[in-house]
Structure formats: structure tokens, C-alpha cells
Amino acid sequence: MLKKVVVREFIEEIYHIERWGDGHFGVNEEGNLCIRPNKENQKGTLDIQKVVDEIMDQGIELPVVIRFHDILRSQVVELNETFGRIISEANYRGRYFGVYPIKVNQMREVVEEILDAGRKYNFGLEAGSKPELLSVLALNDNPGSLTVLNGYKDREFLKLALLGRKLGKNTIVVIEKYSELINLLDLSKEMDIRPVIGLRAKLSAQGSGKWSHSAGENAKFGLTISEILNAFNYLRDNGYMDCLKLLHYHVGSQVTNIQTIKEVVAEGARIYAELKKLGAPIEYMDVGGGLGVDYDGSQSTHDSSRNYSWEIYVNDIVYGIKEVCDLENVPHPNIVTESGRAITAHHSCIITEVVDKIDPRENQYTSQLSPDHHIMVQNIRNILKDINEGDNHESFNDALSIKNASENAFKLGVLSLEEKAIIESAFWSICDALKPKIKDMDFVPEDLETYFSKLSSQYLCNLSIFQSLPDLWAIDQLLPIMPISRLGEIPTEHCTLVDITCDSDGKIDRFINGGEASETLLLHPLIKGIPYYLGFFLTGAYQDVMGDMHNLFGRVNEVHVYADEDDPIGFFIETVVKGSSNRGVLSAMQYNPDHMAYTIRKEMEKKVANKEMPPREGVALINYYENSLQGYTYLKR
Ligand code: PLP
């Protein structure tokens, strides 16, 4: 029992599940990672290993994205309930009208689920491009919710927004650039429909975290205070003042520091209050996105974390706006947020298998020592021979200096290829022999400790980092990564991870560590014949759509899972979205797979006709080529 508790604590210490999991993840009695779709209901947990078993039983190949739709629903409900509760506690006189910015994850099922879970709260959508606008117009059928339109807009975009108004939808065009206002009023006269208008303010307050440049004077979007006043006058002079309903700002995604939220709320609320006093009929204050996710579980201002909870975030918005409005004696506006990351990050993960281990210490070269071998070879062999008698620190330093010197000696032609291989192999044998001895030392010298803590293996994972974890590669985002089973067993291997792309950048060597990132991740030793699955978590925001086609791996298989207490295994897979086939990715690059197959067939027929190949073999190889075109792009088991 005590051992179980110790292992559990150790597992938490290295993977920080409770911290980044935010109540949705835990480890069950079987030592498997599990999902709590509903934080309050401990009974309804789903064992991720069992979900993977079911996926495999259905013949779906890894890697796979698993979407837990219950988590998505639960996040939407929690955000709305938190606003509702704090608005009521604060005697705030406006209401909350959240919108989900679909750019964070445009997958139709994701957007539909969010809309459905948020229907009773009048939770709406936000779009920032024409395809997004076309989709939100079709999807958002709740006239009580908002459809907020951000981003740069041409006349076609504006016309589509007004088409939404014709259908009775609450489409709010947020003016990002002054010229959009002029086009909008022109079109509204032409189409004979009144627009609903928002103005996006460029705040002077700077954001915090990686996207801090989204705010401040040099921000890409928004109107300066002068432009806001000009817009106000233009609307009044053209008889459109009644259409100005919303004031918006967005201070950047993943705001790490709560002080930033407080500052921008104060500045935004002041602009609102001043406009209100000038007579603007604004009803909504839209504080944008930015609600952060604690990816590394450090609850700090690190780029992959945040130093506040949802409760504190909502409190600071509600009370911050209220304070300014009460002071200025203006009505409390309805509050709009555009949180995307915080709603979607937890609901999906990528599961794949570790297919191999790359370790320079494996497959060592063995040979008899010969008197012809260079003295360096003799010396390092002697260190290895006497390893149990010598001083650990001294043996290590001597061996290291021979290994370092051997590199130059080889380049200069002093050592042969074989001598270099023997030195390398002897060095790794010395390290292997020293490792357990160092563990038992009362005091470990710093250089030894550093060297041995970095002695890691590379676990080869069947996925493309460029496709599935783009932020991890492009902007050094940290994500929780851990095995989904064997969590009742202490992991002992220090590892880095590499993917299957032909790119040396396709590696992961920064891992969450409850604070500063660590260079290796502790994992279990691989056991021959038993699959070892890794999960890459909190990938529900931005990762799906930003992934690229490097090496033509393409999209991964995807399953949508729902908890069901009445189901014999507690869940069911509702949808399977097939990932890319070889044929699919080739077609996307302008190849014609049918023509390619035809070319191969012709070449093979020629070989058969020339009697260079038996017809039976020719047919089998053509079939193999054609079947491969239909297959999944990732490694097969
Ligand atoms: N609203 C706007 C205008 C944005 O640009 C973004 C993203 O940066 C968001 C909302 C979503 O932000 P987040 O995902 O951090 O909530």
C-alpha cells in the first residue's frame, strides 16, 4: 500500500497531471491515465488505455487524435456558469454573452458541440475570415446569441455580414480599419439593412506572454482613440449612430499575467464610459480572448502557463468594468469574451506508439584488444577493466578525456575507424558501469551529476511534430507528454523524443517540469512485444489547423469519444474521421495517383514482357503499389 502511494506521488511529481489536468485528468487503480469528463463526477471516468484498445479493435491506426467531447461541453458550461455566478454576486447589471472564436479549432463537430453546450447561455461564435464567416452564418441559428466578426474585411465579407442581418442574426461587424466603416455604410444603404457595428480599440496597455504584441500602439489591428472619435462622428453625421453597439479589444492569446487583464479592463472600460457619456448607444463590451491555459502546470507567468484561475479572471473583468462604470455613472455593459484556447485545449490529445529506441550506447562494437591498437585504446580499456577498483569521478574524467581526444585523433588520421569504435564502445560501457555506482554515492560531484542526468535515449514516436504539435516546434510551446499506462510503475529512462519526419528539427527536448522546462522526460523502459503508448495532451487549441504537410504525412486519424455510463465500457466512439491517405496527400500536391499507378503498371508489364520478371510477381507488385496509394501515411505496426 505504502509503495503504491509512493509511486503515485512520484508519478505526479514528474508528470504534474493534477496541475495541468485542471480536474479533468487522473490516474486510476490500474495505473492508467484517465479522463474525468465531468470534474465533479469521479465515477464517470474514462480509461484512455481502454479507449485506445477500442480504437485498435476498430482497425483505426495510430497516431490518432482523440476528442473528448464531454470535456468541451464541460468547459463551455464552466465558463458561462462562472460568469453568471460572479455577475450575480457583484450585482452587475449587464449579462454575459460569450462567443467562441472558431479559428482556434474550426472542426465542424467541435463548433457544433460548443454551440450546443452553450445554447442555454446564448453562447455565440466569432469569425475572422470569409470561410469562417460563411460557416458561422450557417451554424449559429440561435437568434439570442451573438456572431462577432473580426479581422480585415473586403466588400464581399461585409455583404455576407449584412446577409446575416437580413436573416435576423445578431451579426456584429467589428471595425478593425477605418475604411471598413465607409464600405459598410455604403453596402448597408445598397442592401437596405441596418448593420450592427462594433469598434475595436487599440489599447496602450501592453499584453503579456508570447502574444503581447497583439496590443499596444504598434498592434496590427484596431482603431486609435482619434480614429474611434472620427468613427463616432461619422456614424452620427450619417444617421447611423444607433447601430454602434459594441466596443472591442483583444490583448493577445495566452495572457500569462493577471496584472495585464486588470490593466486592459480598466483602459477598455474607460473608453466605453467616455463614449457612453458622448451618447454612443453601446451595449456590449467585448474583452476579446487571452484566457490562458496552464500547459506546464507551474501556475506562473512562464509563457506556457498563467498565474490566475478562471475565477480570478472573471472576477477581474466583472468587478473591473463595474468599478469604472459606477465611478463614471454609466450603465454596466453586457460582457462579451472571445475565449478559445481555454475552452478547447483540454478536450483533445494525440496518442501514438513509441516504435523504437535510439541509443548510442546500444549495439556496441566488440573486438579483441591487439598490441597494434593505439595507446588511447589500451588506456580506455584499462579504465573499463578496473572500473570496480578505481575512483568513480577519476575514472569518468579519464575516460571522457580519452573519448574527446579520440575525435580529433580520428580526424587527423591517427586512429583507425575500428579504434574509434572501440573507444566509443568502451566509453559507453564505462558510463553504464558507473551509473548505478553514482546513484549510491553520498555526494555526487556536479559535473558527474550533470553528465549522467543528460544521458538519455531517444524514443522514436510514430507522428510528425510539424503536423500534430506545430506550436511545440515553432514557438517552443510546452505541452504535457506522458505514457497512458504503466503509471503504477516508476519510470527510469531519461528520454528525448524524435518523430518520423526526415528533419532533425522533428524532436522534442523540452518538457514540462512544474517550472523551468527539463531537457529529458522520464519514461519506462520499452518491453519487447508490448506496445508503449504516449499521449500528447492539451492539443485542442490551434494545433489541428496550424499543422503542416512536412514529408507529406498529412492529417492523422481522429475519433470523437463520448462518456456513457450505461455503456458496458463506459464510453462510445461516435465519429471516426479518417486521416490522410498517401493518395490524398499526393493529390494535394498536384500528383495524379491514377496516372502514377498506370506508369508503374506499364513499367512492370515491360519487365514481364522482357522475361525479366515472372507475371505472377509483376501482378503482385502492381497490386502492392496500388494498395499503398490507399494506405495511411504514418508507420504501420
Ligand atoms: N479574439 C481575437 C480577436 C483573437 O485574435 C484571438 C486569438 O488570438 C482570440 C479571440 C482567441 O484568443 P484565445 O484563444 O487566447 O482565447
XYZ file of C-alpha atoms in Angstrom, residues 12-623:
612
model
C 2.588 13.203 -10.030
C 5.949 14.804 -9.323
C 7.266 14.033 -12.800
C 4.134 14.451 -14.932
C 2.172 17.099 -12.912
C -1.151 15.614 -14.032
C -3.283 17.266 -11.360
C -1.802 20.672 -12.192
C -2.198 20.834 -15.980
C -5.161 18.455 -15.948
C -7.305 21.068 -14.261
C -9.516 18.396 -12.675
C -10.115 16.535 -15.950
C -7.254 14.013 -15.743
C -6.136 11.464 -13.183
C -4.573 8.018 -12.725
C -6.802 5.037 -11.920
C -6.196 1.916 -9.821
C -4.911 0.050 -12.876
C -2.173 2.620 -13.345
C -3.762 4.055 -16.489
C -4.325 7.700 -17.261
C -7.999 8.538 -17.178
C -10.280 11.381 -18.139
C -12.912 12.889 -15.907
C -15.359 14.342 -18.423
C -17.214 15.949 -15.593
C -14.913 17.223 -12.850
C -17.488 16.711 -10.116
C -18.404 13.152 -11.095
C -15.474 10.900 -10.103
C -17.458 7.823 -11.135
C -17.710 8.663 -14.796
C -14.005 8.411 -15.596
C -12.765 7.052 -18.924
C -9.624 4.970 -19.058
C -7.595 6.302 -22.016
C -5.850 2.952 -22.495
C -9.277 1.324 -22.912
C -10.240 3.970 -25.452
C -7.030 3.191 -27.368
C -7.778 -0.548 -27.182
C -11.217 0.114 -28.657
C -9.665 2.278 -31.381
C -7.269 -0.532 -32.285
C -10.107 -3.081 -32.222
C -11.945 -0.972 -34.776
C -8.882 -1.144 -37.039
C -8.020 2.537 -36.685
C -4.291 3.073 -36.972
C -2.120 5.305 -34.816
C -1.306 8.136 -34.481
C -4.784 9.247 -33.595
C -6.373 12.421 -32.295
C -8.929 11.663 -29.599
C -11.522 14.305 -28.904
C -13.348 14.012 -25.600
C -16.481 15.950 -26.377
C -17.677 15.861 -22.776
C -14.656 17.954 -21.757
C -15.521 20.507 -24.416
C -19.065 20.747 -23.099
C -17.908 20.946 -19.531
C -15.530 23.853 -20.314
C -18.314 25.816 -22.037
C -20.661 25.265 -19.116
C -17.998 26.184 -16.549
C -17.106 29.448 -18.278
C -20.738 30.505 -18.560
C -21.600 29.420 -15.026
C -18.582 31.259 -13.607
C -19.585 34.488 -15.342
C -23.216 34.001 -14.311
C -22.301 33.448 -10.657
C -19.855 36.339 -10.381
C -22.168 38.727 -12.246
C -24.880 37.893 -9.747
C -22.549 38.123 -6.702
C -21.328 41.540 -7.903
C -24.857 42.862 -8.532
C -23.619 43.600 -12.011
C -26.469 44.836 -14.161
C -25.244 43.563 -17.567
C -25.304 39.971 -18.813
C -22.660 37.651 -20.225
C -22.645 36.801 -23.931
C -19.559 34.693 -24.658
C -18.544 33.853 -28.210
C -16.203 31.101 -29.380
C -13.589 32.219 -31.956
C -13.667 29.373 -34.428
C -10.120 29.969 -35.659
C -8.931 28.180 -32.508
C -10.428 24.939 -33.803
C -12.752 25.116 -36.791
C -13.613 21.392 -36.875
C -17.367 21.351 -37.509
C -18.086 18.848 -34.736
C -16.122 20.990 -32.254
C -18.004 24.162 -33.158
C -21.374 22.379 -33.121
C -20.650 20.852 -29.718
C -19.691 24.235 -28.273
C -22.816 25.847 -29.703
C -24.997 23.056 -28.370
C -23.481 23.105 -24.868
C -23.724 26.904 -24.807
C -27.228 27.233 -26.244
C -28.943 27.817 -22.903
C -26.412 30.577 -22.126
C -26.765 32.188 -25.580
C -23.131 31.416 -26.286
C -22.245 32.555 -29.818
C -19.436 32.465 -32.371
C -16.675 34.690 -33.670
C -15.191 34.615 -37.171
C -12.186 36.352 -38.677
C -12.175 35.412 -42.373
C -14.626 34.759 -45.205
C -14.667 30.959 -44.897
C -15.132 31.297 -41.145
C -17.913 33.821 -41.711
C -19.647 31.512 -44.207
C -19.549 28.735 -41.639
C -20.731 30.750 -38.620
C -23.622 32.161 -40.648
C -24.749 28.620 -41.365
C -24.014 27.204 -37.900
C -25.237 29.850 -35.491
C -29.005 29.508 -35.601
C -29.600 30.916 -32.120
C -31.026 34.440 -32.551
C -30.356 35.124 -28.864
C -26.587 34.787 -29.267
C -24.002 36.981 -30.956
C -21.968 36.399 -34.093
C -18.940 38.689 -33.810
C -16.962 39.401 -36.968
C -13.337 40.436 -36.567
C -10.387 40.534 -38.961
C -9.833 42.561 -42.123
C -12.898 42.779 -44.316
C -13.458 43.399 -48.015
C -16.818 44.277 -49.541
C -17.710 40.615 -50.012
C -17.105 39.950 -46.309
C -19.232 42.953 -45.343
C -22.009 41.938 -47.726
C -22.096 38.456 -46.191
C -22.300 40.019 -42.723
C -25.290 42.089 -43.850
C -26.827 38.975 -45.381
C -26.742 37.596 -41.831
C -28.625 40.696 -40.637
C -31.243 40.128 -43.348
C -31.746 36.663 -41.836
C -32.341 38.251 -38.428
C -28.991 37.160 -36.957
C -27.064 39.215 -34.439
C -24.034 39.642 -36.686
C -21.804 42.393 -35.322
C -19.228 43.831 -37.709
C -16.223 44.926 -35.689
C -14.389 47.716 -37.461
C -10.663 46.980 -37.399
C -9.692 49.569 -40.016
C -11.360 52.920 -40.601
C -12.051 52.299 -44.320
C -14.228 49.290 -43.427
C -16.742 51.643 -41.847
C -17.222 53.619 -45.028
C -17.692 50.457 -47.113
C -20.098 49.041 -44.533
C -22.401 52.059 -44.562
C -22.365 52.132 -48.396
C -23.363 48.494 -48.576
C -25.994 48.832 -45.894
C -27.689 51.561 -47.941
C -27.379 49.448 -51.073
C -28.861 46.361 -49.350
C -31.332 48.351 -47.305
C -30.444 46.785 -43.963
C -29.109 48.393 -40.770
C -25.777 46.911 -39.600
C -24.779 46.241 -36.007
C -21.386 47.836 -35.529
C -18.524 47.299 -33.126
C -15.294 49.296 -32.883
C -12.022 47.613 -31.983
C -9.818 49.828 -29.834
C -6.040 49.753 -29.985
C -5.151 49.874 -26.317
C -1.999 51.470 -24.993
C -1.561 48.734 -22.378
C 0.838 46.004 -23.477
C -0.085 42.314 -23.246
C 1.972 39.627 -21.542
C 3.338 36.323 -22.823
C 4.195 35.317 -26.395
C 1.370 37.315 -27.995
C 1.963 40.569 -26.089
C 2.493 42.440 -29.391
C -1.223 41.982 -30.189
C -1.838 45.055 -28.039
C -0.103 48.400 -27.689
C 0.399 51.237 -30.173
C 2.070 49.075 -32.816
C -0.645 46.430 -32.797
C -1.771 45.205 -36.202
C -5.482 45.638 -35.555
C -7.799 48.230 -34.124
C -8.531 51.933 -34.173
C -6.570 54.603 -32.340
C -8.507 56.878 -29.995
C -8.551 59.569 -32.731
C -9.998 57.079 -35.218
C -12.609 55.968 -32.682
C -13.755 59.560 -32.252
C -13.748 60.083 -36.036
C -15.821 56.913 -36.440
C -18.231 58.151 -33.779
C -18.677 61.484 -35.627
C -19.015 59.724 -38.993
C -21.773 57.468 -37.669
C -23.579 60.399 -36.070
C -23.288 62.603 -39.191
C -24.589 59.807 -41.441
C -27.505 58.834 -39.234
C -26.013 55.512 -38.157
C -25.261 56.242 -34.513
C -27.972 53.829 -33.328
C -26.000 50.964 -34.979
C -22.940 51.340 -32.733
C -23.452 48.562 -30.206
C -20.101 47.118 -29.211
C -16.625 48.134 -28.093
C -13.933 45.508 -28.544
C -10.288 44.962 -27.707
C -8.059 41.914 -27.744
C -4.783 41.918 -25.905
C -3.325 38.687 -27.355
C -3.731 35.000 -26.742
C -2.407 33.145 -23.660
C -2.140 36.131 -21.329
C 0.229 34.882 -18.662
C -0.115 37.620 -16.055
C -3.355 38.657 -14.344
C -1.987 42.207 -13.959
C -2.362 42.554 -17.747
C -6.031 41.603 -17.532
C -6.631 44.178 -14.798
C -4.874 46.927 -16.779
C -6.641 46.321 -20.079
C -10.041 46.009 -18.431
C -9.508 49.380 -16.752
C -8.425 51.042 -20.012
C -11.182 49.402 -22.081
C -13.855 50.325 -19.529
C -12.681 53.945 -19.506
C -13.041 54.149 -23.315
C -16.508 52.608 -23.038
C -17.564 55.044 -20.317
C -16.308 58.086 -22.257
C -18.100 57.004 -25.443
C -21.237 56.330 -23.462
C -21.113 59.821 -21.975
C -20.781 61.219 -25.506
C -24.041 59.479 -26.332
C -22.905 56.242 -28.022
C -25.602 53.573 -27.600
C -23.005 50.839 -26.898
C -24.491 47.800 -25.136
C -21.619 45.284 -25.231
C -18.053 45.415 -24.034
C -16.053 42.665 -25.778
C -12.834 41.945 -23.901
C -11.535 39.516 -26.552
C -9.639 36.289 -25.915
C -6.490 35.659 -23.938
C -7.705 33.496 -21.069
C -4.603 31.338 -20.657
C -4.021 27.613 -20.226
C -1.595 26.278 -17.642
C 0.183 23.896 -20.018
C 3.188 23.309 -17.779
C 1.255 23.264 -14.515
C 3.519 25.873 -12.897
C 0.764 28.446 -12.248
C 3.316 31.114 -13.116
C 3.917 33.831 -15.688
C 6.003 31.452 -17.847
C 4.914 31.554 -21.492
C 3.290 28.126 -21.196
C 1.413 28.947 -18.032
C -0.751 31.592 -16.329
C -0.754 32.920 -12.788
C -4.534 33.046 -12.306
C -7.615 30.838 -12.258
C -10.840 31.235 -14.288
C -12.485 32.542 -11.138
C -9.917 35.305 -10.723
C -10.043 36.159 -14.432
C -13.823 36.524 -14.397
C -13.757 38.466 -11.124
C -11.243 40.940 -12.500
C -13.328 41.531 -15.619
C -16.696 41.868 -13.912
C -15.556 43.952 -10.947
C -13.084 45.937 -13.095
C -15.782 47.087 -15.538
C -18.277 47.685 -12.739
C -15.901 49.889 -10.786
C -15.232 52.203 -13.747
C -18.914 52.338 -14.788
C -20.082 53.143 -11.244
C -17.491 55.878 -10.920
C -18.452 57.383 -14.278
C -22.129 56.860 -13.680
C -22.806 54.934 -16.879
C -24.795 51.666 -17.290
C -22.988 48.340 -16.922
C -22.497 46.886 -20.424
C -23.155 43.270 -21.321
C -19.833 41.452 -21.257
C -18.513 39.500 -24.233
C -15.421 37.278 -24.157
C -13.815 35.504 -27.090
C -12.052 32.715 -25.201
C -10.920 29.942 -27.489
C -7.803 28.299 -26.113
C -9.201 27.872 -22.607
C -12.347 26.170 -23.905
C -10.746 23.789 -26.373
C -7.187 22.948 -25.209
C -8.099 20.130 -22.797
C -10.599 18.286 -24.961
C -8.200 16.637 -27.351
C -4.951 14.703 -27.275
C -2.770 12.780 -29.678
C -1.899 9.197 -28.906
C 0.851 7.340 -30.620
C 3.198 4.449 -30.092
C 6.901 4.551 -29.357
C 8.147 2.429 -32.211
C 11.809 2.202 -31.305
C 14.610 3.487 -29.155
C 17.720 5.205 -30.492
C 20.580 4.895 -28.039
C 24.266 5.499 -28.847
C 25.093 3.113 -26.005
C 23.422 0.200 -27.716
C 24.967 -2.065 -30.358
C 28.497 -1.576 -29.122
C 31.437 -2.760 -31.149
C 33.322 -5.703 -29.691
C 36.809 -6.801 -30.657
C 39.847 -8.363 -29.107
C 42.480 -5.961 -27.863
C 45.539 -6.109 -30.085
C 49.061 -4.855 -29.283
C 48.808 -2.875 -32.553
C 45.963 -0.743 -31.178
C 46.774 2.823 -30.310
C 47.728 3.583 -26.693
C 44.445 5.513 -26.256
C 42.552 2.269 -26.934
C 44.669 0.424 -24.403
C 44.161 3.135 -21.792
C 40.382 3.313 -22.038
C 40.143 -0.492 -21.999
C 42.188 -0.471 -18.772
C 39.828 2.041 -17.174
C 36.918 -0.242 -18.034
C 38.752 -3.321 -16.715
C 39.490 -1.630 -13.367
C 36.147 0.144 -13.032
C 35.254 -1.563 -9.754
C 38.522 -0.634 -8.094
C 39.004 2.943 -9.306
C 37.586 6.216 -8.004
C 34.301 6.872 -9.858
C 34.945 10.531 -10.526
C 38.500 9.971 -11.712
C 37.565 7.019 -13.943
C 34.837 9.074 -15.588
C 37.062 12.093 -16.215
C 39.876 9.976 -17.631
C 37.501 8.134 -19.928
C 35.855 11.350 -21.076
C 39.159 12.981 -21.907
C 40.223 9.946 -23.995
C 36.863 9.984 -25.816
C 37.182 13.715 -26.542
C 40.787 13.374 -27.702
C 39.856 10.412 -29.924
C 37.595 12.627 -32.005
C 40.477 14.850 -33.151
C 42.838 11.929 -33.407
C 40.463 10.244 -35.854
C 40.090 13.392 -37.951
C 43.895 13.681 -38.148
C 44.278 10.083 -39.265
C 45.928 8.943 -36.012
C 43.139 6.500 -35.147
C 41.505 3.985 -37.465
C 37.743 3.545 -37.787
C 37.938 0.398 -35.686
C 39.968 2.098 -32.933
C 37.461 4.914 -32.794
C 34.608 2.394 -32.491
C 36.383 0.554 -29.644
C 36.994 3.796 -27.732
C 33.372 4.870 -28.143
C 32.072 1.478 -27.042
C 34.412 1.342 -24.050
C 33.306 4.826 -23.011
C 29.628 3.854 -23.023
C 30.407 0.660 -21.127
C 32.196 2.747 -18.511
C 29.134 5.024 -18.218
C 26.819 2.017 -17.873
C 29.053 0.596 -15.144
C 29.299 3.925 -13.315
C 25.566 4.767 -13.420
C 24.443 2.511 -10.535
C 27.581 3.328 -8.526
C 26.907 7.068 -8.798
C 23.365 6.575 -7.530
C 24.814 5.102 -4.303
C 27.365 7.885 -3.713
C 26.773 10.122 -0.650
C 27.927 13.151 -2.566
C 27.831 13.347 -6.369
C 30.198 15.938 -7.902
C 28.310 18.443 -10.092
C 29.957 17.516 -13.398
C 29.101 13.852 -12.869
C 25.534 14.660 -11.918
C 25.005 16.905 -14.940
C 26.517 14.422 -17.375
C 24.553 11.449 -16.107
C 21.258 13.292 -15.839
C 21.618 14.093 -19.554
C 22.440 10.559 -20.582
C 19.257 9.945 -22.420
C 17.796 7.702 -25.061
C 15.726 8.940 -27.950
C 12.293 7.331 -28.207
C 11.088 7.267 -31.790
C 7.399 8.210 -31.927
C 5.088 7.489 -34.825
C 3.957 11.027 -35.550
C 5.037 14.261 -37.217
C 5.684 17.133 -34.852
C 5.175 19.543 -37.761
C 1.693 18.185 -38.402
C 0.427 17.412 -34.912
C 2.331 19.686 -32.493
C 3.227 22.783 -34.517
C 3.430 25.178 -31.560
C 5.890 22.930 -29.829
C 8.197 23.166 -32.842
C 7.537 26.736 -33.963
C 7.228 28.747 -30.765
C 8.686 26.487 -28.061
C 5.275 25.926 -26.503
C 5.440 23.276 -23.792
C 2.793 20.566 -23.737
C 2.223 17.770 -21.231
C 3.531 14.479 -22.648
C 3.315 11.195 -20.773
C 2.616 7.470 -21.048
C -1.039 6.490 -20.821
C -0.353 3.274 -18.904
C 2.222 1.631 -16.582
C 1.685 4.506 -14.153
C 1.872 2.117 -11.230
C 5.496 1.573 -12.182
C 8.359 4.017 -11.652
C 9.760 5.251 -14.980
C 13.556 5.064 -15.087
C 14.655 6.070 -18.598
C 15.656 9.657 -19.274
C 14.418 10.271 -22.807
C 14.059 12.825 -25.528
C 11.543 12.193 -28.302
C 12.026 12.156 -32.050
C 9.391 11.938 -34.753
C 9.389 10.058 -38.054
C 9.995 13.055 -40.339
C 13.339 13.328 -42.115
C 14.116 16.547 -40.281
C 16.466 16.974 -37.366
C 14.051 19.602 -36.014
C 11.492 16.838 -35.574
C 12.449 16.251 -31.970
C 11.239 17.191 -28.505
C 13.823 18.043 -25.884
C 11.891 20.462 -23.668
C 9.346 19.051 -21.265
C 7.101 20.429 -18.581
C 8.709 20.294 -15.183
C 6.425 22.362 -12.946
C 8.650 25.395 -13.584
C 11.726 25.685 -15.802
C 11.485 23.166 -18.648
C 13.536 19.990 -18.353
C 15.624 18.592 -21.211
C 14.537 14.986 -20.772
C 11.364 13.144 -19.876
C 11.337 10.135 -17.581
C 9.676 7.181 -19.312
C 9.504 3.425 -18.811
C 11.943 1.034 -20.435
C 10.440 -0.455 -23.598
C 9.434 -4.108 -23.349
C 9.723 -6.198 -26.495
C 6.307 -7.150 -27.858
C 4.349 -4.827 -25.559
C 3.270 -1.543 -27.145
C 4.185 1.627 -25.280
C 1.755 4.468 -25.929
C 2.475 8.127 -25.327
C -0.123 10.861 -25.057
C 0.461 14.467 -26.073
C -2.104 16.482 -24.157
C -3.863 19.866 -24.290
C -3.667 19.916 -28.072
C -7.259 21.014 -28.698
C -6.446 24.668 -29.414
C -4.772 25.865 -32.615
C -2.712 22.668 -33.222
C -5.084 20.946 -35.656
C -5.253 23.739 -38.140
C -1.712 25.076 -37.926
C -0.098 21.691 -38.650
C 1.747 21.385 -41.931
C 2.388 18.708 -44.524
C 6.126 18.275 -43.958
C 7.198 14.978 -45.548
C 3.580 14.654 -46.719
C 2.447 12.889 -43.549
C -0.820 14.792 -43.539
C -3.717 14.702 -41.129
C -3.921 11.965 -38.534
C -6.896 9.699 -37.865
C -9.362 11.186 -35.452
C -12.032 9.754 -33.153
C -14.727 11.551 -31.216
C -15.477 9.928 -27.882
C -18.451 10.354 -25.551
C -18.791 9.048 -21.999
C -21.830 6.853 -21.443
C -22.459 5.369 -18.012
C -24.897 2.835 -19.490
C -22.367 1.533 -21.983
C -20.550 -1.687 -20.932
C -17.163 0.029 -21.311
C -18.356 3.456 -20.180
C -17.915 5.278 -23.485
C -18.517 5.026 -27.208
C -16.771 6.285 -30.317
C -19.299 8.427 -32.114
C -17.302 9.513 -35.172
C -14.166 8.388 -36.937
C -12.548 10.921 -39.233
C -10.050 9.193 -41.463
C -6.597 10.773 -41.660
C -4.701 11.352 -44.884
C -4.021 8.557 -47.313
C -0.911 8.506 -49.470
C -3.212 9.135 -52.434
C -4.795 12.132 -50.691
C -1.565 13.949 -49.823
C -0.133 13.301 -53.282
C -3.243 14.704 -54.939
C -2.962 17.800 -52.753
C 0.486 18.320 -54.260
C -0.879 18.119 -57.819
C 0.086 14.499 -58.477
C -2.286 12.202 -60.256
C -2.161 8.899 -58.303
C -4.106 7.033 -61.016
C -1.590 8.108 -63.605
C 1.277 7.168 -61.277
C -0.202 3.688 -60.844
C -0.637 3.447 -64.621
C 3.046 4.358 -65.161
C 4.210 1.729 -62.681
C 1.915 -0.867 -64.271
C 3.337 -0.096 -67.730
C 6.932 -0.395 -66.465
C 6.148 -3.666 -64.732
C 4.427 -5.054 -67.853
C 7.551 -4.228 -69.873
C 9.696 -6.177 -67.371
C 7.311 -9.125 -67.627
C 7.260 -8.913 -71.448
C 11.096 -8.925 -71.467
C 11.007 -12.021 -69.253
C 12.880 -10.124 -66.523
C 10.112 -10.901 -64.055
C 7.528 -13.688 -63.737
C 3.972 -12.430 -64.489
C 2.720 -13.532 -61.051
C 5.352 -11.397 -59.289
C 4.615 -8.454 -61.604
C 0.892 -8.554 -60.752
C 1.618 -8.834 -57.012
C 3.953 -5.826 -57.086
C 1.488 -3.693 -59.063
C -1.229 -4.551 -56.525
